[in-house]
Tab-separated table of N, CA and C in Angstrom:
chain	number	residue	atom	x	y	z
N	1	UNK	N	-1.987	75.041	-10.572
N	1	UNK	CA	-3.269	74.382	-10.406
N	1	UNK	C	-3.248	73.082	-11.241
N	2	UNK	N	-2.699	73.098	-12.451
N	2	UNK	CA	-2.608	71.889	-13.234
N	2	UNK	C	-1.910	70.871	-12.580
N	3	UNK	N	-0.814	71.221	-11.914
N	3	UNK	CA	-0.017	70.146	-11.238
N	3	UNK	C	-0.754	69.470	-10.037
N	4	UNK	N	-1.608	70.288	-9.383
N	4	UNK	CA	-2.434	69.697	-8.376
N	4	UNK	C	-3.382	68.729	-8.880
N	5	UNK	N	-4.099	69.207	-10.028
N	5	UNK	CA	-5.007	68.250	-10.689
N	5	UNK	C	-4.414	67.075	-11.107
N	6	UNK	N	-3.225	67.152	-11.690
N	6	UNK	CA	-2.454	65.968	-12.184
N	6	UNK	C	-2.176	65.022	-10.974
N	7	UNK	N	-1.631	65.605	-9.914
N	7	UNK	CA	-1.327	64.760	-8.784
N	7	UNK	C	-2.508	64.124	-8.068
N	8	UNK	N	-3.698	64.766	-8.149
N	8	UNK	CA	-4.883	64.255	-7.693
N	8	UNK	C	-5.308	63.021	-8.597
N	9	UNK	N	-5.260	63.279	-9.789
N	9	UNK	CA	-5.623	62.216	-10.808
N	9	UNK	C	-4.842	61.037	-10.733
N	10	UNK	N	-3.422	61.269	-10.479
N	10	UNK	CA	-2.622	60.197	-10.403
N	10	UNK	C	-2.803	59.405	-9.137
N	11	UNK	N	-3.129	60.138	-8.118
N	11	UNK	CA	-3.462	59.493	-6.890
N	11	UNK	C	-4.710	58.596	-6.960
N	12	UNK	N	-5.709	59.117	-7.640
N	12	UNK	CA	-6.955	58.368	-7.832
N	12	UNK	C	-6.755	57.079	-8.724
N	13	UNK	N	-5.965	57.203	-9.686
N	13	UNK	CA	-5.568	56.008	-10.523
N	13	UNK	C	-4.785	55.030	-9.864
N	14	UNK	N	-3.920	55.500	-8.867
N	14	UNK	CA	-3.027	54.563	-8.222
N	14	UNK	C	-3.657	53.827	-6.954
N	15	UNK	N	-4.758	54.347	-6.453
N	15	UNK	CA	-5.363	53.787	-5.340
N	15	UNK	C	-5.820	52.284	-5.608
N	16	UNK	N	-6.472	51.956	-6.711
N	16	UNK	CA	-6.871	50.548	-6.927
N	16	UNK	C	-5.485	49.595	-7.011
N	17	UNK	N	-4.387	50.187	-7.456
N	17	UNK	CA	-3.169	49.474	-7.619
N	17	UNK	C	-2.597	49.245	-6.302
N	18	UNK	N	-2.593	50.190	-5.426
N	18	UNK	CA	-2.074	50.004	-4.063
N	18	UNK	C	-2.864	49.063	-3.324
N	19	UNK	N	-4.235	49.079	-3.401
N	19	UNK	CA	-5.102	48.196	-2.758
N	19	UNK	C	-4.732	46.728	-3.206
N	20	UNK	N	-4.453	46.615	-4.503
N	20	UNK	CA	-4.229	45.248	-5.103
N	20	UNK	C	-2.882	44.671	-4.558
N	21	UNK	N	-1.924	45.485	-4.308
N	21	UNK	CA	-0.672	45.011	-3.891
N	21	UNK	C	-0.796	44.302	-2.419
N	22	UNK	N	-1.785	44.847	-1.667
N	22	UNK	CA	-1.865	44.410	-0.300
N	22	UNK	C	-2.830	43.142	-0.166
N	23	UNK	N	-3.352	42.707	-1.288
N	23	UNK	CA	-4.211	41.477	-1.274
N	23	UNK	C	-3.419	40.222	-1.458
N	24	UNK	N	-3.908	39.218	-0.796
N	24	UNK	CA	-3.287	37.909	-0.866
N	24	UNK	C	-4.292	36.796	-1.304
N	25	UNK	N	-3.923	35.899	-2.141
N	25	UNK	CA	-4.729	34.838	-2.571
N	25	UNK	C	-4.642	33.745	-1.605
N	26	UNK	N	-5.938	33.216	-1.181
N	26	UNK	CA	-6.046	32.171	-0.166
N	26	UNK	C	-6.959	31.171	-0.850
N	27	UNK	N	-6.549	29.867	-0.652
N	27	UNK	CA	-7.267	28.718	-1.061
N	27	UNK	C	-7.926	28.102	0.168
N	28	UNK	N	-9.275	28.127	0.100
N	28	UNK	CA	-9.920	27.454	1.262
N	28	UNK	C	-10.651	26.154	0.795
N	29	UNK	N	-10.656	25.045	1.603
N	29	UNK	CA	-11.007	23.725	1.208
N	29	UNK	C	-11.927	23.103	2.188
N	30	UNK	N	-12.222	23.746	3.311
N	30	UNK	CA	-12.911	23.209	4.466
N	30	UNK	C	-14.100	24.079	4.969
N	31	UNK	N	-14.069	24.228	6.270
N	31	UNK	CA	-15.282	24.963	6.800
N	31	UNK	C	-15.426	26.383	6.451
N	32	UNK	N	-14.451	26.989	5.814
N	32	UNK	CA	-14.603	28.330	5.369
N	32	UNK	C	-15.265	28.526	4.032
N	33	UNK	N	-15.583	27.437	3.275
N	33	UNK	CA	-16.101	27.605	1.938
N	33	UNK	C	-17.555	27.965	2.010
N	34	UNK	N	-18.042	28.411	0.977
N	34	UNK	CA	-19.512	28.893	0.872
N	34	UNK	C	-20.343	27.612	1.271
N	35	UNK	N	-21.369	27.861	2.049
N	35	UNK	CA	-22.217	26.783	2.493
N	35	UNK	C	-21.751	26.024	3.608
N	36	UNK	N	-20.651	26.253	4.186
N	36	UNK	CA	-19.990	25.520	5.245
N	36	UNK	C	-20.085	26.234	6.625
N	37	UNK	N	-19.947	25.546	7.756
N	37	UNK	CA	-20.160	26.146	9.021
N	37	UNK	C	-19.473	27.455	9.380
N	38	UNK	N	-18.282	27.641	8.869
N	38	UNK	CA	-17.543	28.944	9.157
N	38	UNK	C	-17.409	29.988	8.029
N	39	UNK	N	-18.203	29.738	7.002
N	39	UNK	CA	-18.197	30.697	5.838
N	39	UNK	C	-18.463	32.133	6.330
N	40	UNK	N	-19.328	32.227	7.446
N	40	UNK	CA	-19.789	33.607	7.932
N	40	UNK	C	-18.578	34.364	8.208
N	41	UNK	N	-17.407	33.756	8.665
N	41	UNK	CA	-16.196	34.477	8.915
N	41	UNK	C	-15.611	35.128	7.722
N	42	UNK	N	-15.796	34.574	6.619
N	42	UNK	CA	-15.253	35.083	5.383
N	42	UNK	C	-15.954	36.356	4.954
N	43	UNK	N	-17.135	36.513	5.334
N	43	UNK	CA	-18.064	37.627	4.854
N	43	UNK	C	-18.254	38.659	5.967
N	44	UNK	N	-17.738	38.341	7.093
N	44	UNK	CA	-17.805	39.377	8.295
N	44	UNK	C	-16.691	40.529	8.054
N	45	UNK	N	-17.309	41.680	7.799
N	45	UNK	CA	-16.417	42.873	7.452
N	45	UNK	C	-15.563	43.210	8.640
N	46	UNK	N	-15.936	42.724	9.807
N	46	UNK	CA	-15.004	43.118	11.099
N	46	UNK	C	-13.791	42.287	10.981
N	47	UNK	N	-13.782	41.231	10.149
N	47	UNK	CA	-12.540	40.306	9.998
N	47	UNK	C	-11.589	40.912	8.952
N	48	UNK	N	-12.163	41.758	8.098
N	48	UNK	CA	-11.406	42.298	7.014
N	48	UNK	C	-12.154	41.965	5.651
N	49	UNK	N	-11.462	42.198	4.617
N	49	UNK	CA	-12.098	41.929	3.298
N	49	UNK	C	-11.691	40.633	2.628
N	50	UNK	N	-12.668	39.948	2.125
N	50	UNK	CA	-12.522	38.729	1.337
N	50	UNK	C	-13.290	38.782	0.111
N	51	UNK	N	-12.741	38.655	-1.013
N	51	UNK	CA	-13.545	38.568	-2.253
N	51	UNK	C	-13.308	37.130	-2.918
N	52	UNK	N	-14.431	36.508	-3.200
N	52	UNK	CA	-14.544	35.272	-3.861
N	52	UNK	C	-14.031	35.447	-5.203
N	53	UNK	N	-13.101	34.616	-5.678
N	53	UNK	CA	-12.619	34.695	-7.050
N	53	UNK	C	-12.975	33.510	-7.911
N	54	UNK	N	-12.988	32.343	-7.262
N	54	UNK	CA	-13.417	31.186	-8.190
N	54	UNK	C	-13.158	29.823	-7.445
N	55	UNK	N	-13.190	28.744	-8.255
N	55	UNK	CA	-12.931	27.547	-7.725
N	55	UNK	C	-11.645	26.910	-8.346
N	56	UNK	N	-11.021	26.020	-7.651
N	56	UNK	CA	-9.768	25.390	-8.129
N	56	UNK	C	-9.607	24.144	-7.467
N	57	UNK	N	-8.464	23.372	-7.860
N	57	UNK	CA	-8.081	22.151	-7.215
N	57	UNK	C	-6.521	22.156	-7.196
N	58	UNK	N	-6.123	21.490	-6.221
N	58	UNK	CA	-4.613	21.453	-6.088
N	58	UNK	C	-4.035	20.666	-7.281
N	59	UNK	N	-2.913	21.110	-7.752
N	59	UNK	CA	-2.077	20.430	-8.815
N	59	UNK	C	-1.574	19.053	-8.172
N	60	UNK	N	-0.997	19.125	-7.129
N	60	UNK	CA	-0.550	17.968	-6.435
N	60	UNK	C	-1.659	17.306	-5.578
N	61	UNK	N	-1.415	16.063	-5.315
N	61	UNK	CA	-2.369	15.385	-4.407
N	61	UNK	C	-1.979	15.618	-3.034
N	62	UNK	N	-2.930	15.848	-2.146
N	62	UNK	CA	-2.705	15.992	-0.622
N	62	UNK	C	-3.758	15.160	0.091
N	63	UNK	N	-3.490	14.683	1.260
N	63	UNK	CA	-4.416	14.023	2.101
N	63	UNK	C	-5.314	15.166	2.768
N	64	UNK	N	-6.658	15.044	2.406
N	64	UNK	CA	-7.517	15.882	3.103
N	64	UNK	C	-8.426	14.987	3.902
N	65	UNK	N	-8.224	15.051	5.265
N	65	UNK	CA	-8.894	14.147	6.108
N	65	UNK	C	-9.696	14.869	7.139
N	66	UNK	N	-10.687	14.089	7.818
N	66	UNK	CA	-11.402	14.664	8.796
N	66	UNK	C	-10.963	14.007	10.109
N	67	UNK	N	-10.555	14.712	11.070
N	67	UNK	CA	-9.884	14.124	12.198
N	67	UNK	C	-10.162	14.791	13.530
N	68	UNK	N	-9.749	14.099	14.599
N	68	UNK	CA	-9.931	14.690	15.939
N	68	UNK	C	-11.287	14.604	16.494
N	69	UNK	N	-11.374	14.960	17.778
N	69	UNK	CA	-12.666	14.685	18.438
N	69	UNK	C	-13.778	15.694	17.921
N	70	UNK	N	-13.396	16.735	17.189
N	70	UNK	CA	-14.318	17.672	16.722
N	70	UNK	C	-14.556	17.500	15.163
N	71	UNK	N	-14.001	16.449	14.606
N	71	UNK	CA	-14.111	16.228	13.124
N	71	UNK	C	-13.909	17.431	12.372
N	72	UNK	N	-12.600	17.869	12.424
N	72	UNK	CA	-12.132	19.093	11.697
N	72	UNK	C	-11.456	18.551	10.471
N	73	UNK	N	-11.663	19.269	9.313
N	73	UNK	CA	-10.941	18.966	8.047
N	73	UNK	C	-9.431	19.431	8.114
N	74	UNK	N	-8.587	18.566	7.865
N	74	UNK	CA	-7.081	18.920	7.843
N	74	UNK	C	-6.520	18.488	6.549
N	75	UNK	N	-5.820	19.508	5.932
N	75	UNK	CA	-5.110	19.232	4.691
N	75	UNK	C	-3.672	19.018	5.198
N	76	UNK	N	-3.316	17.723	5.142
N	76	UNK	CA	-1.891	17.251	5.651
N	76	UNK	C	-0.865	17.630	4.573
N	77	UNK	N	0.157	18.306	5.013
N	77	UNK	CA	1.165	18.728	4.075
N	77	UNK	C	2.118	17.590	3.687
N	78	UNK	N	1.508	16.641	2.904
N	78	UNK	CA	2.203	15.495	2.395
N	78	UNK	C	2.025	15.437	0.956
N	79	UNK	N	2.692	16.247	0.092
N	79	UNK	CA	2.424	16.324	-1.307
N	79	UNK	C	2.756	14.950	-1.930
N	80	UNK	N	1.855	14.547	-2.907
N	80	UNK	CA	1.996	13.373	-3.662
N	80	UNK	C	1.043	12.217	-3.027
N	81	UNK	N	0.463	12.414	-1.873
N	81	UNK	CA	-0.339	11.421	-1.238
N	81	UNK	C	-1.781	12.005	-1.247
N	82	UNK	N	-2.827	11.100	-1.157
N	82	UNK	CA	-4.167	11.518	-1.076
N	82	UNK	C	-4.724	11.810	-2.438
N	83	UNK	N	-5.455	12.914	-2.530
N	83	UNK	CA	-6.176	13.314	-3.730
N	83	UNK	C	-5.945	14.768	-4.162
N	84	UNK	N	-6.212	15.136	-5.368
N	84	UNK	CA	-6.299	16.555	-5.700
N	84	UNK	C	-7.495	17.109	-4.936
N	85	UNK	N	-7.242	18.137	-4.292
N	85	UNK	CA	-8.220	18.731	-3.444
N	85	UNK	C	-8.937	19.962	-4.073
N	86	UNK	N	-10.202	20.017	-3.931
N	86	UNK	CA	-11.063	21.132	-4.570
N	86	UNK	C	-11.384	22.092	-3.437
N	87	UNK	N	-11.425	23.405	-3.908
N	87	UNK	CA	-11.779	24.467	-2.992
N	87	UNK	C	-12.124	25.775	-3.620
N	88	UNK	N	-11.986	26.897	-2.905
N	88	UNK	CA	-12.314	28.137	-3.330
N	88	UNK	C	-11.220	29.056	-3.213
N	89	UNK	N	-11.046	30.037	-4.118
N	89	UNK	CA	-9.974	31.002	-3.981
N	89	UNK	C	-10.559	32.353	-3.696
N	90	UNK	N	-9.931	33.000	-2.673
N	90	UNK	CA	-10.343	34.410	-2.347
N	90	UNK	C	-9.120	35.297	-2.339
N	91	UNK	N	-9.481	36.527	-2.591
N	91	UNK	CA	-8.390	37.598	-2.289
N	91	UNK	C	-8.805	38.133	-0.978
N	92	UNK	N	-7.829	38.310	-0.122
N	92	UNK	CA	-8.014	38.692	1.242
N	92	UNK	C	-7.114	39.957	1.545
N	93	UNK	N	-7.555	40.897	2.206
N	93	UNK	CA	-6.586	42.017	2.702
N	93	UNK	C	-5.747	41.579	3.859
N	94	UNK	N	-4.979	42.459	4.330
N	94	UNK	CA	-4.016	42.177	5.368
N	94	UNK	C	-4.828	41.862	6.726
N	95	UNK	N	-5.944	42.593	6.965
N	95	UNK	CA	-6.730	42.396	8.175
N	95	UNK	C	-7.379	41.007	8.120
N	96	UNK	N	-7.872	40.468	6.936
N	96	UNK	CA	-8.558	39.286	6.906
N	96	UNK	C	-7.424	38.227	7.050
N	97	UNK	N	-6.321	38.369	6.397
N	97	UNK	CA	-5.269	37.434	6.522
N	97	UNK	C	-4.772	37.293	7.950
N	98	UNK	N	-4.590	38.305	8.685
N	98	UNK	CA	-4.288	38.231	10.155
N	98	UNK	C	-5.372	37.505	10.900
N	99	UNK	N	-6.612	37.835	10.567
N	99	UNK	CA	-7.687	37.078	11.155
N	99	UNK	C	-7.691	35.592	10.884
N	100	UNK	N	-7.506	35.203	9.675
N	100	UNK	CA	-7.396	33.718	9.231
N	100	UNK	C	-6.226	33.151	9.977
N	101	UNK	N	-5.063	33.777	10.043
N	101	UNK	CA	-3.959	33.183	10.706
N	101	UNK	C	-4.383	32.856	12.137
N	102	UNK	N	-4.915	33.748	12.821
N	102	UNK	CA	-5.436	33.563	14.201
N	102	UNK	C	-6.465	32.435	14.235
N	103	UNK	N	-7.466	32.492	13.366
N	103	UNK	CA	-8.663	31.458	13.208
N	103	UNK	C	-8.017	30.094	13.008
N	104	UNK	N	-7.016	29.952	12.171
N	104	UNK	CA	-6.381	28.734	11.933
N	104	UNK	C	-5.305	28.314	12.832
N	105	UNK	N	-5.062	29.080	13.955
N	105	UNK	CA	-4.015	28.894	14.799
N	105	UNK	C	-2.670	28.626	14.090
N	106	UNK	N	-2.379	29.511	13.220
N	106	UNK	CA	-1.087	29.466	12.432
N	106	UNK	C	-0.081	30.281	13.231
N	107	UNK	N	1.034	29.662	13.496
N	107	UNK	CA	1.599	28.456	12.797
N	107	UNK	C	1.626	27.163	13.578
N	108	UNK	N	0.948	27.302	14.755
N	108	UNK	CA	1.011	26.142	15.724
N	108	UNK	C	0.155	24.952	15.096
N	109	UNK	N	-1.049	25.075	14.698
N	109	UNK	CA	-1.819	24.029	14.172
N	109	UNK	C	-1.897	23.879	12.732
N	110	UNK	N	-1.967	25.015	12.016
N	110	UNK	CA	-1.864	25.004	10.595
N	110	UNK	C	-0.762	25.928	10.190
N	111	UNK	N	-0.214	25.685	8.962
N	111	UNK	CA	0.840	26.521	8.441
N	111	UNK	C	0.315	27.097	7.116
N	112	UNK	N	0.590	28.407	6.819
N	112	UNK	CA	0.176	28.943	5.561
N	112	UNK	C	1.235	28.594	4.538
N	113	UNK	N	0.724	27.774	3.579
N	113	UNK	CA	1.565	27.101	2.657
N	113	UNK	C	1.342	27.539	1.238
N	114	UNK	N	2.238	27.887	0.426
N	114	UNK	CA	1.848	28.142	-0.970
N	114	UNK	C	1.668	26.920	-1.759
N	115	UNK	N	0.623	26.844	-2.507
N	115	UNK	CA	0.169	25.707	-3.369
N	115	UNK	C	-0.046	26.248	-4.745
N	116	UNK	N	0.259	25.239	-5.699
N	116	UNK	CA	-0.220	25.490	-7.044
N	116	UNK	C	-1.543	24.948	-7.262
N	117	UNK	N	-2.422	25.684	-8.067
N	117	UNK	CA	-3.840	25.278	-8.190
N	117	UNK	C	-4.155	25.399	-9.650
N	118	UNK	N	-5.071	24.392	-10.146
N	118	UNK	CA	-5.653	24.514	-11.326
N	118	UNK	C	-7.042	25.220	-11.193
N	119	UNK	N	-7.097	26.293	-12.008
N	119	UNK	CA	-8.404	27.058	-12.001
N	119	UNK	C	-9.511	26.273	-12.674
N	120	UNK	N	-10.550	26.122	-11.931
N	120	UNK	CA	-11.749	25.502	-12.525
N	120	UNK	C	-12.851	26.462	-12.866
N	121	UNK	N	-12.904	27.611	-12.281
N	121	UNK	CA	-13.848	28.692	-12.473
N	121	UNK	C	-13.279	29.983	-12.047
N	122	UNK	N	-13.491	31.020	-12.652
N	122	UNK	CA	-12.996	32.343	-12.223
N	122	UNK	C	-14.227	33.320	-12.375
N	123	UNK	N	-14.457	34.020	-11.320
N	123	UNK	CA	-15.458	34.958	-11.340
N	123	UNK	C	-15.180	36.160	-12.210
N	124	UNK	N	-16.145	36.384	-13.154
N	124	UNK	CA	-15.944	37.357	-14.003
N	124	UNK	C	-16.013	38.774	-13.248
N	125	UNK	N	-15.170	39.694	-13.519
N	125	UNK	CA	-15.363	41.050	-12.880
N	125	UNK	C	-14.512	41.108	-11.570
N	126	UNK	N	-13.804	40.025	-11.322
N	126	UNK	CA	-12.856	40.236	-9.990
N	126	UNK	C	-11.892	41.257	-10.386
N	127	UNK	N	-11.906	42.465	-9.687
N	127	UNK	CA	-11.126	43.564	-10.007
N	127	UNK	C	-9.797	43.673	-9.239
N	128	UNK	N	-9.524	42.625	-8.580
N	128	UNK	CA	-8.344	42.747	-7.643
N	128	UNK	C	-7.097	42.036	-8.189
N	129	UNK	N	-7.200	41.602	-9.339
N	129	UNK	CA	-6.091	40.863	-10.016
N	129	UNK	C	-5.646	41.671	-11.238
N	130	UNK	N	-4.366	41.818	-11.442
N	130	UNK	CA	-3.856	42.408	-12.650
N	130	UNK	C	-4.144	41.456	-13.898
N	131	UNK	N	-4.059	40.211	-13.679
N	131	UNK	CA	-4.286	39.189	-14.758
N	131	UNK	C	-5.455	38.309	-14.299
N	132	UNK	N	-6.365	38.087	-15.230
N	132	UNK	CA	-7.472	37.199	-14.940
N	132	UNK	C	-7.124	35.790	-15.419
N	133	UNK	N	-7.025	34.857	-14.434
N	133	UNK	CA	-6.729	33.474	-14.950
N	133	UNK	C	-7.823	32.879	-15.762
N	134	UNK	N	-7.378	31.970	-16.692
N	134	UNK	CA	-8.333	31.332	-17.489
N	134	UNK	C	-8.622	29.917	-16.805
N	135	UNK	N	-9.666	29.356	-17.228
N	135	UNK	CA	-10.052	27.990	-16.754
N	135	UNK	C	-8.861	27.007	-17.329
N	136	UNK	N	-8.322	26.267	-16.463
N	136	UNK	CA	-7.213	25.323	-16.796
N	136	UNK	C	-5.886	25.810	-16.529
N	137	UNK	N	-5.800	27.195	-16.227
N	137	UNK	CA	-4.510	27.673	-15.995
N	137	UNK	C	-4.012	27.542	-14.558
N	138	UNK	N	-2.760	27.516	-14.310
N	138	UNK	CA	-2.185	27.232	-12.933
N	138	UNK	C	-1.803	28.575	-12.276
N	139	UNK	N	-2.285	28.720	-11.138
N	139	UNK	CA	-1.939	29.796	-10.262
N	139	UNK	C	-1.402	29.383	-8.944
N	140	UNK	N	-0.849	30.254	-8.137
N	140	UNK	CA	-0.407	29.902	-6.788
N	140	UNK	C	-1.134	30.665	-5.770
N	141	UNK	N	-1.553	30.109	-4.699
N	141	UNK	CA	-2.254	30.726	-3.588
N	141	UNK	C	-1.853	29.970	-2.282
N	142	UNK	N	-2.028	30.651	-1.192
N	142	UNK	CA	-1.704	30.137	0.146
N	142	UNK	C	-2.905	29.264	0.561
N	143	UNK	N	-2.614	28.122	1.181
N	143	UNK	CA	-3.612	27.294	1.876
N	143	UNK	C	-3.109	26.997	3.214
N	144	UNK	N	-4.047	26.655	4.119
N	144	UNK	CA	-3.674	26.383	5.516
N	144	UNK	C	-3.564	24.794	5.588
N	145	UNK	N	-2.355	24.348	5.625
N	145	UNK	CA	-2.136	22.859	5.708
N	145	UNK	C	-1.376	22.652	7.025
N	146	UNK	N	-1.231	21.369	7.300
N	146	UNK	CA	-0.534	21.184	8.649
N	146	UNK	C	0.472	20.033	8.561
N	147	UNK	N	1.562	20.297	9.294
N	147	UNK	CA	2.654	19.267	9.424
N	147	UNK	C	2.555	18.723	10.847
N	148	UNK	N	1.576	19.265	11.606
N	148	UNK	CA	1.522	18.921	13.072
N	148	UNK	C	0.201	18.074	13.278
N	149	UNK	N	0.313	16.795	12.793
N	149	UNK	CA	-0.838	15.885	12.791
N	149	UNK	C	-0.413	14.630	13.542
N	150	UNK	N	-1.342	13.812	13.943
N	150	UNK	CA	-1.135	12.486	14.493
N	150	UNK	C	-0.711	11.578	13.440
N	151	UNK	N	0.223	10.749	13.621
N	151	UNK	CA	0.728	9.733	12.493
N	151	UNK	C	-0.466	8.894	11.906
N	152	UNK	N	-1.420	8.496	12.840
N	152	UNK	CA	-2.408	7.667	12.281
N	152	UNK	C	-3.432	8.401	11.293
N	153	UNK	N	-3.321	9.659	11.335
N	153	UNK	CA	-4.247	10.391	10.397
N	153	UNK	C	-3.905	10.096	8.883
N	154	UNK	N	-2.657	9.610	8.765
N	154	UNK	CA	-2.350	9.264	7.196
N	154	UNK	C	-3.040	8.023	6.846
N	155	UNK	N	-3.688	7.238	7.850
N	155	UNK	CA	-4.478	6.084	7.443
N	155	UNK	C	-5.919	6.370	7.260
N	156	UNK	N	-6.324	7.579	7.574
N	156	UNK	CA	-7.788	8.018	7.478
N	156	UNK	C	-8.215	8.216	5.982
N	157	UNK	N	-9.415	8.104	5.691
N	157	UNK	CA	-10.027	8.233	4.368
N	157	UNK	C	-9.655	9.685	3.854
N	158	UNK	N	-9.174	9.785	2.704
N	158	UNK	CA	-8.833	11.045	2.048
N	158	UNK	C	-9.948	11.474	1.125
N	159	UNK	N	-10.311	12.760	1.233
N	159	UNK	CA	-11.299	13.367	0.437
N	159	UNK	C	-10.815	14.329	-0.606
N	160	UNK	N	-11.503	14.438	-1.741
N	160	UNK	CA	-11.085	15.408	-2.772
N	160	UNK	C	-11.862	16.870	-2.559
N	161	UNK	N	-12.845	16.714	-1.756
N	161	UNK	CA	-13.613	17.977	-1.279
N	161	UNK	C	-14.243	17.730	0.072
N	162	UNK	N	-14.318	18.777	0.874
N	162	UNK	CA	-14.911	18.670	2.144
N	162	UNK	C	-16.366	19.248	2.097
N	163	UNK	N	-17.235	18.496	2.816
N	163	UNK	CA	-18.526	19.030	3.053
N	163	UNK	C	-18.884	18.581	4.396
N	164	UNK	N	-19.046	19.625	5.361
N	164	UNK	CA	-19.467	19.249	6.726
N	164	UNK	C	-20.738	18.463	6.830
N	165	UNK	N	-21.578	18.613	5.858
N	165	UNK	CA	-22.896	17.996	5.905
N	165	UNK	C	-22.983	16.724	4.944
N	166	UNK	N	-21.755	16.265	4.458
N	166	UNK	CA	-21.666	15.159	3.632
N	166	UNK	C	-21.977	13.801	4.220
N	167	UNK	N	-22.041	12.802	3.381
N	167	UNK	CA	-22.509	11.502	3.842
N	167	UNK	C	-21.432	10.641	4.479
N	168	UNK	N	-20.324	11.268	4.847
N	168	UNK	CA	-19.170	10.628	5.614
N	168	UNK	C	-19.589	10.254	6.979
N	169	UNK	N	-20.632	10.914	7.575
N	169	UNK	CA	-21.114	10.616	8.945
N	169	UNK	C	-20.311	11.219	10.044
N	170	UNK	N	-19.328	12.105	9.768
N	170	UNK	CA	-18.494	12.671	10.716
N	170	UNK	C	-19.047	14.196	10.977
N	171	UNK	N	-19.662	14.254	12.090
N	171	UNK	CA	-20.337	15.694	12.366
N	171	UNK	C	-19.309	16.612	12.874
N	172	UNK	N	-19.137	17.695	12.290
N	172	UNK	CA	-18.252	18.790	12.617
N	172	UNK	C	-18.838	19.476	13.857
N	173	UNK	N	-17.966	19.735	14.800
N	173	UNK	CA	-18.328	20.395	16.050
N	173	UNK	C	-17.994	21.945	15.826
N	174	UNK	N	-18.958	22.766	15.919
N	174	UNK	CA	-18.715	24.205	15.786
N	174	UNK	C	-17.839	24.756	16.922
N	175	UNK	N	-17.040	25.737	16.653
N	175	UNK	CA	-16.132	26.289	17.746
N	175	UNK	C	-16.947	26.753	19.069
N	176	UNK	N	-18.071	27.196	18.855
N	176	UNK	CA	-18.783	27.726	20.066
N	176	UNK	C	-19.330	26.635	20.871
N	177	UNK	N	-19.280	25.374	20.347
N	177	UNK	CA	-19.816	24.240	21.047
N	177	UNK	C	-18.641	23.381	21.724
N	178	UNK	N	-17.525	23.862	21.472
N	178	UNK	CA	-16.205	22.986	21.969
N	178	UNK	C	-15.950	23.367	23.437
C-alpha cells in the first residue's frame, strides 16, 4: 500500500514537470500581441494553451516592416538591420504551437526562428518555467520571421514595435476580410 501511495505521490509531483517539458517559448511582435487584431487566437482554448510571460526586445536588430496589400507586419530575417523589436513572450503547448505554425503559414511564409531576447518584464507567478528570468537577462524564444519577402521590403520603414492602430496610416486587413 505504501508503494502505491509513493507512486501516486511521485506521479502528482512529476505532472507539472512533464507539462513544462512540452511548452515552447514564443515571441510575438505583431497582430498576436495583446490589444491587436489577432490576439483572440492566443486566448482561444480551442487552439491550445498560451500563457503570457512578459515583454522583451530582440538583442539583435531586425527589420520589422508593414507590407503587402493587406498591410501585414513582417519580421524580416536580416539580423543586424532595422531596429531592436519589442514584443511579448508566451509559453505555448504543442497544440498551440501547431496552430501558430498553420496560422503563420510556416514554413512557406514565415519560419520559426530562435532569437535572443532581452527581458523587459516578466509576469510574477508564471509557473511554466524552471527559472524565472530577471529584467535585463537574455533568453531565447522562437519568433516567426521570414526569408521569403519581396526585395523592395528592405527599403520600407522599420518599426521597433507594431501597432495595427498606430499612426503609420497602414490599415491591417483582417483575415476574414481578405
